[in-house]
Amino acid sequence: MVNSIELDLLIVGSGLAGLRAAIQAAKTSSQIKIGVISKLQVMRSHSVSAEGGTAAVLYPEDGDAIESHVYDTVKGSDFLGDQDVIERLVYEMPSEVYQLEHWGMPWSRREDGRIGQRNFGGYSFPRATYAQDKVGFYEMQTLYDTCQKFDNIEFYNEWFVSSIIHDGQRFCGITAIELSSGNFYTFKAKALIIATGGAGRLYSFSTYALASTPDGLDMAFRAGMALKDMEFVQFHPTGILPSGILITEGARGEGGYLLNKDGERFMKRYAPSKLELASRDVVSRAMMTEINEGRGFKHETGVDCLKLDLRHLGKELIIRKLPAIREISLKFSGVDPTNEPIDVRPVCHYMMGGIHTNIDGATEIQGVWAAGEVACNSVHGANRLGANSTAECLVWGKITGELAAKYVLDGKSPTPFPLHLVAADEKRIFDGIFRGSGNVNPYEARQELTEIMNEKAYVFRNERDLVEGLKKVRELRQKSWRHVDDKAKEYNTNFTNVMELDSMFRVAEVILVGAIARKESRGAHARTDYPDRDDKNFLHHTLVYYDTKEPILKTHPVTITKYKPVERKY
Amino acid sequence: MAERLSNREGIRGMANPTRYGIERVAYWLQRLTGLGLLAYLIGHIYETSSIVNGKVAWEKMLELTQTPQGHIILTIVIGMCVYHTANGIRVMLGHGGIGVGKPGEPEYPYKAASLNYKQRLCIWVSIALAALAMMYGAAVLFGD
Amino acid sequence: MRESIIMKIHYGTALAAVALVAVHILFRMTQKFSDSLSYQNVIANYHFLPYALMLEVVLILLSVHGFNGLRVILLELKQGVAYERAINYGSIAATVALVAYGSRTILMAGMGMS
Amino acid sequence: MAVVAIPKASEEATSAPTPTTQPNTITLRISRFNPSNDSLPTFAEFKIPVQKWTTVLEAILHVKQNLDHSIAVRYSCRQASCGSCGMKINGKPALACYTKISEIGSKVVTVEPMSNFPIIRDLAVDFKQLFSDHKKMKPFIMRDDSEITPGTKEFVQTPKDLEKFLQFSYCIKCGLCNSACPTMATDESFIGPQGLAQAYRYVADNRDQGKKDRLKIVDQSHGIWRCHFAGSCSHVCPKGVDPAMAIQLLRGYLMGFRK
Ligand SMILES: Cc1cc2nc3c(=O)[nH]c(=O)nc-3n(C[C@H](O)[C@H](O)[C@H](O)COP(=O)(O)OP(=O)(O)OC[C@H]3O[C@@H](n4cnc5c(N)ncnc54)[C@H](O)[C@@H]3O)c2cc1C
Ligand code: HEM
Ligand code: SF4
Ligand code: F3S
Ligand code: FES
């Protein structure tokens, strides 16, 4: 018999989006029971690593403007962002910043006691609101701590959610494993918010937390929801070697230079006006071009890289404004940025794509919303601007939290719970994975998969590589890695790791399929064989649906309100 | 059993002063000397109570303490008393938030401001004072 | 009682004791240490009322401080409602007992009952 | 045009990070214990290769991935910002992802679960008490107008005001302080340095008005007075939070030394 827990609203994921949604739902009604379920403990989600800032228009009196933020984002998205969605983000953001401030967020301050903002890539005004260089951490802490005010939010720490259960139209519940005991549970509820974050661990060189695997994307995908625009993967220009830990764009925002082997600030040749602060896709491509043309450095690990120079900023500024950067490079690379440049290389950093939602974050299943990085409401289009993602998490956390709570209060009569789906899922994971057998080490398979992605679907892509990558992924997937050698029930992360791998294969395939189909270069998706943007044939979103054989591709129109696509220059 | 399941370090962990720097040693000494002084206080009151039983009883009691062992114990008590008093005053001020440093933005590699040199100096001074007092006391006691 | 009040007493007794214990020890130093402990001298001390009173005060201060210190240690060693209640009342009882026993000496020696 | 020239497919150089320097070999001893099957923890030993930048977490994951899949260990960010990977490394509490094998200076590295937390399995420990004590400290801004209305701007807070509590906001809830504290070693009801430091973090925030409430909460028989300023918490804190300072400053209010 499967254990069962009944709640009103389920939120899967305790990152920024999940926590913001929980607070909003709890504020909307103290009557509904809210469960925040995460495979990690609270405050361990990837969001704590966000460093640089959160974009918002706070100072119109100093020259910033809503329209400017909207246009910067539209342009950053290479015109693939839905403009109504972008407007919503920009309009909602200032109050989110103030709300966080009222909840205790330690935003860095100007001398006059007002909130501080810094420069960020792709913006025409310094509007990245910052709290040193630990923005995501402080936001998480503020939200988590604020959650403690509410008695109707319950945290389920270290529960691995495996599937979404619905009756074809309406949401019914989820299945999950409690890690500490290993027991399998059903959660029944009226509404669900998926906030499981990004999936950057699909790449071997990545800024993401080790837990950022596509389980959430995959559970929605398997449940019949579309994944949208998955081919757009952002590569951040400055991942430190050898670990791939992020050096925030704030480092360039404060005035850092990128240098090649000749000591040249090469960005002047690629983006003469914005230089290092052009949008990320542009900078990453410039860096890979420098490296490919032989002007890179060789790191002692054998990897090609370039240098990020902060020395001219002065020790005082670095310590005050970029303490975490200094700490990371001292600790993990043994380099003190106050007197030595840092070795960096473009690194997998963000997924523009995600679960297809509308402007409200609603998915195609009634009662299911998605928020944060896992969702794709098309606010980022083909390339996200830095500092817009934590913003997205906050805004759609709030929106979906409120809508889901209201939906619960509306109290549609429950449909009979499809117990057979629970049984099927139990069979899938316990018979198919836990009791599986084989001789391929799943961890080696995972390593190989992520290396294929890194090689074949990196900053520059082409037909041959992508097709070969897809073929390799499919071959690898056929191998017998689907087994769990750890037979214990308690805290069996071997088991969850293999489930994660299972989801990685499906989502990697979606990325490759989408990338092959998009025969143009737009935003983060740069094809050497189709170097130009093609608005005639590809100004649309990619939707991918699950099918037992091969994923099914569809398209979806882009919403354009004010800004017609033009050529993108920085 | 419960102790193991909760994985608490237990008394041995509490009473092990070796791992976390001089502040932990100071804590440990404060406890030890506190307990030692309490034991002495009880003994001392028992000792002095003999006076109500007359001169003979009193002198018999005194004799008991005026042995080399008795002198060693008294010397230790002197040391304990001085250390516990001096360090006690440091701890008391610390508990009131005095001399524990000022909050700021710590720089990596982090050094806790509350474990500052003033605190460490005071600890060493307490230990040194106790040692001096013990030497003086021993000189007086054994000098007789 | 609020813990802060108890602990203020703990610190207060300690501070007051510092001064008084110093006097007590200095009395031992007014002459050769062993002479100071001769029966006559000690009895004379007890008959000197201010000194006897001071001894009484020191006795109370140190008993309160010492047994409260012991209570703190014991509270930290083990937890449980019954245990903690026993420790709390036990330490009060021990304090009272020690003070009573010590006062008996001071009283009897001071009144010249021996 | 500022668009980046895209190289021909053939010109692309792809390079996966493959180390070229020679690895060292060390012995990693991992404490193994599953309370439902075992009566006592045991050690499993592994010989593994390490580079100069290899962290203890990477070493453990190397074992998990290649030698024994069943090791239970908690991790996430691998950059000392999530607080998952606290454990005892050669006897002292530390973050595994923040301790390089090369800085330990020993050929044998022993990892055990943090003390003072119940063991779930192997290196993974139970944080229920820490989270619930944190919640008891009312770790949020207490004032009537903490929800904004249209047009609300920020509460003014100068960099100086910020400095009074920012340091204590660094806490990543890793629990190392609680595992080092001597009171925690025996006192199951003690709030612990993590919670007490967070109580001070909010008290010291000029936007907060909940000082009285929180002082009352910590002023209990297993509250703030069970800290003896042993400093071990600050000694092991990986983020420079300095809980010992926070606790003494908070107690300053109760002692009447601070207003
Ligand atoms: C290093 C780095 C720096 C960044 N800096 C910035 C920045 O400066 N500004 C900015 O705007 N953005 C930044 N970003 C992006 C931003 O941090 C993320 O997009 C955002 O934090 C995502 O938050 P989230 O709430 O969607 O998901 P996450 O924080 O990733 O949370 C996902 C949650 O889902 C849970 N989960 C996942 N799968 C399951 C499952 N199967 N069962 C149960 N639970 C599950 C996880 O446990 C976790 O709690 C940065 C990203 C990186 C990698
Ligand atoms: C006269 C000077 C003294 C001073 C200034 C003093 C000060 C202190 C202080 C500040 C503490 C609290 C330590 C803490 O909470 O961490 C303490 C604890 C203690 N004191 Fe004293 N004390 C003195 C004398 C004595 C004497 C004479 C005795 C014996 C009767 C004694 C017994 C104890 C005990 C048992 C403790 C508990 C130890 C602990 O909690 O660690 N003290 N003292
Ligand atoms: S205070 Fe420091 S050691 Fe304690 S939980 Fe917070 S970060 Fe960890
Ligand atoms: S180690 Fe414990 S005793 Fe106090 S100073 Fe830190 S909480
Ligand atoms: S893994 Fe996040 S702190 Fe070590």
Tab-separated table of N, CA, C and O in Angstrom, chain D residues 15-53:
chain	number	residue	atom	x	y	z
D	15	SER	N	37.506	21.360	-26.481
D	15	SER	CA	38.421	20.720	-25.543
D	15	SER	C	37.695	20.435	-24.242
D	15	SER	O	37.134	21.324	-23.622
D	16	ALA	N	37.685	19.216	-23.867
D	16	ALA	CA	37.095	18.849	-22.585
D	16	ALA	C	38.181	18.972	-21.533
D	16	ALA	O	39.349	18.746	-21.827
D	17	PRO	N	37.824	19.359	-20.316
D	17	PRO	CA	38.838	19.504	-19.286
D	17	PRO	C	39.499	18.155	-18.951
D	17	PRO	O	38.937	17.317	-18.282
D	18	THR	N	40.708	17.944	-19.470
D	18	THR	CA	41.438	16.727	-19.107
D	18	THR	C	42.727	17.143	-18.416
D	18	THR	O	43.554	17.816	-19.007
D	19	PRO	N	42.882	16.749	-17.157
D	19	PRO	CA	44.036	17.188	-16.396
D	19	PRO	C	45.341	16.660	-16.986
D	19	PRO	O	45.403	15.532	-17.478
D	20	THR	N	46.368	17.488	-16.944
D	20	THR	CA	47.661	17.040	-17.454
D	20	THR	C	48.669	16.815	-16.328
D	20	THR	O	49.664	16.157	-16.519
D	21	THR	N	48.405	17.409	-15.156
D	21	THR	CA	49.366	17.236	-14.072
D	21	THR	C	49.202	15.870	-13.407
D	21	THR	O	48.137	15.281	-13.432
D	22	GLN	N	50.295	15.405	-12.814
D	22	GLN	CA	50.291	14.074	-12.209
D	22	GLN	C	49.529	14.058	-10.887
D	22	GLN	O	49.752	14.892	-10.025
D	23	PRO	N	48.629	13.105	-10.717
D	23	PRO	CA	47.898	13.050	-9.448
D	23	PRO	C	48.704	12.359	-8.341
D	23	PRO	O	49.599	11.567	-8.600
D	24	ASN	N	48.365	12.722	-7.118
D	24	ASN	CA	48.873	12.052	-5.933
D	24	ASN	C	47.882	10.976	-5.521
D	24	ASN	O	46.731	11.046	-5.888
D	25	THR	N	48.318	10.057	-4.688
D	25	THR	CA	47.349	9.098	-4.165
D	25	THR	C	47.230	9.286	-2.661
D	25	THR	O	48.221	9.443	-1.963
D	26	ILE	N	45.990	9.301	-2.189
D	26	ILE	CA	45.786	9.393	-0.742
D	26	ILE	C	44.826	8.293	-0.311
D	26	ILE	O	44.171	7.661	-1.129
D	27	THR	N	44.751	8.106	0.988
D	27	THR	CA	43.779	7.161	1.531
D	27	THR	C	42.620	7.951	2.117
D	27	THR	O	42.829	8.847	2.930
D	28	LEU	N	41.433	7.639	1.660
D	28	LEU	CA	40.251	8.309	2.179
D	28	LEU	C	39.491	7.316	3.033
D	28	LEU	O	39.109	6.236	2.563
D	29	ARG	N	39.305	7.654	4.310
D	29	ARG	CA	38.541	6.772	5.206
D	29	ARG	C	37.177	7.392	5.437
D	29	ARG	O	37.067	8.532	5.889
D	30	ILE	N	36.147	6.653	5.069
D	30	ILE	CA	34.797	7.187	5.173
D	30	ILE	C	34.025	6.412	6.225
D	30	ILE	O	33.995	5.177	6.210
D	31	SER	N	33.390	7.139	7.126
D	31	SER	CA	32.589	6.488	8.161
D	31	SER	C	31.293	5.959	7.545
D	31	SER	O	30.579	6.685	6.868
D	32	ARG	N	31.007	4.697	7.769
D	32	ARG	CA	29.800	4.083	7.224
D	32	ARG	C	28.888	3.674	8.360
D	32	ARG	O	29.313	3.025	9.300
D	33	PHE	N	27.629	4.052	8.244
D	33	PHE	CA	26.697	3.685	9.312
D	33	PHE	C	25.275	3.860	8.828
D	33	PHE	O	24.878	4.934	8.413
D	34	ASN	N	24.523	2.778	8.857
D	34	ASN	CA	23.100	2.873	8.568
D	34	ASN	C	22.346	2.391	9.811
D	34	ASN	O	22.328	1.205	10.089
D	35	PRO	N	21.772	3.322	10.566
D	35	PRO	CA	21.194	2.962	11.865
D	35	PRO	C	20.197	1.810	11.789
D	35	PRO	O	20.018	1.095	12.771
D	36	SER	N	19.548	1.609	10.648
D	36	SER	CA	18.579	0.517	10.641
D	36	SER	C	19.225	-0.849	10.446
D	36	SER	O	18.583	-1.868	10.684
D	37	ASN	N	20.472	-0.885	10.008
D	37	ASN	CA	21.108	-2.195	9.841
D	37	ASN	C	22.300	-2.410	10.761
D	37	ASN	O	22.574	-3.533	11.170
D	38	ASP	N	23.029	-1.330	11.043
D	38	ASP	CA	24.277	-1.514	11.774
D	38	ASP	C	24.113	-1.085	13.218
D	38	ASP	O	23.285	-0.237	13.533
D	39	SER	N	24.955	-1.668	14.076
D	39	SER	CA	24.904	-1.213	15.457
D	39	SER	C	25.989	-0.178	15.730
D	39	SER	O	25.853	0.629	16.632
D	40	LEU	N	27.043	-0.205	14.944
D	40	LEU	CA	28.131	0.747	15.175
D	40	LEU	C	28.675	1.245	13.839
D	40	LEU	O	28.678	0.509	12.859
D	41	PRO	N	29.153	2.484	13.809
D	41	PRO	CA	29.792	2.954	12.574
D	41	PRO	C	31.100	2.204	12.324
D	41	PRO	O	31.791	1.819	13.264
D	42	THR	N	31.411	2.006	11.064
D	42	THR	CA	32.694	1.403	10.709
D	42	THR	C	33.355	2.312	9.679
D	42	THR	O	32.713	3.215	9.138
D	43	PHE	N	34.610	2.075	9.391
D	43	PHE	CA	35.282	2.869	8.378
D	43	PHE	C	35.550	2.047	7.133
D	43	PHE	O	35.946	0.886	7.225
D	44	ALA	N	35.315	2.649	5.994
D	44	ALA	CA	35.709	2.009	4.737
D	44	ALA	C	36.878	2.815	4.193
D	44	ALA	O	36.864	4.044	4.248
D	45	GLU	N	37.879	2.130	3.679
D	45	GLU	CA	39.076	2.830	3.198
D	45	GLU	C	39.200	2.739	1.694
D	45	GLU	O	38.971	1.684	1.105
D	46	PHE	N	39.583	3.842	1.096
D	46	PHE	CA	39.748	3.864	-0.361
D	46	PHE	C	41.039	4.585	-0.713
D	46	PHE	O	41.360	5.609	-0.119
D	47	LYS	N	41.743	4.040	-1.690
D	47	LYS	CA	42.919	4.758	-2.207
D	47	LYS	C	42.460	5.504	-3.446
D	47	LYS	O	41.907	4.915	-4.374
D	48	ILE	N	42.673	6.786	-3.463
D	48	ILE	CA	42.181	7.551	-4.613
D	48	ILE	C	43.203	8.578	-5.079
D	48	ILE	O	44.007	9.072	-4.302
D	49	PRO	N	43.135	8.904	-6.383
D	49	PRO	CA	44.052	9.916	-6.918
D	49	PRO	C	43.504	11.313	-6.661
D	49	PRO	O	42.293	11.526	-6.750
D	50	VAL	N	44.358	12.248	-6.318
D	50	VAL	CA	43.906	13.631	-6.141
D	50	VAL	C	44.864	14.597	-6.828
D	50	VAL	O	46.049	14.332	-6.974
D	51	GLN	N	44.300	15.731	-7.247
D	51	GLN	CA	45.097	16.814	-7.818
D	51	GLN	C	45.257	17.886	-6.755
D	51	GLN	O	44.625	17.818	-5.708
D	52	LYS	N	46.004	18.937	-7.084
D	52	LYS	CA	46.226	19.938	-6.039
D	52	LYS	C	44.939	20.709	-5.697
D	52	LYS	O	44.820	21.258	-4.634
D	53	TRP	N	43.998	20.755	-6.627
D	53	TRP	CA	42.768	21.495	-6.327
D	53	TRP	C	41.617	20.574	-5.912
D	53	TRP	O	40.512	21.043	-5.695
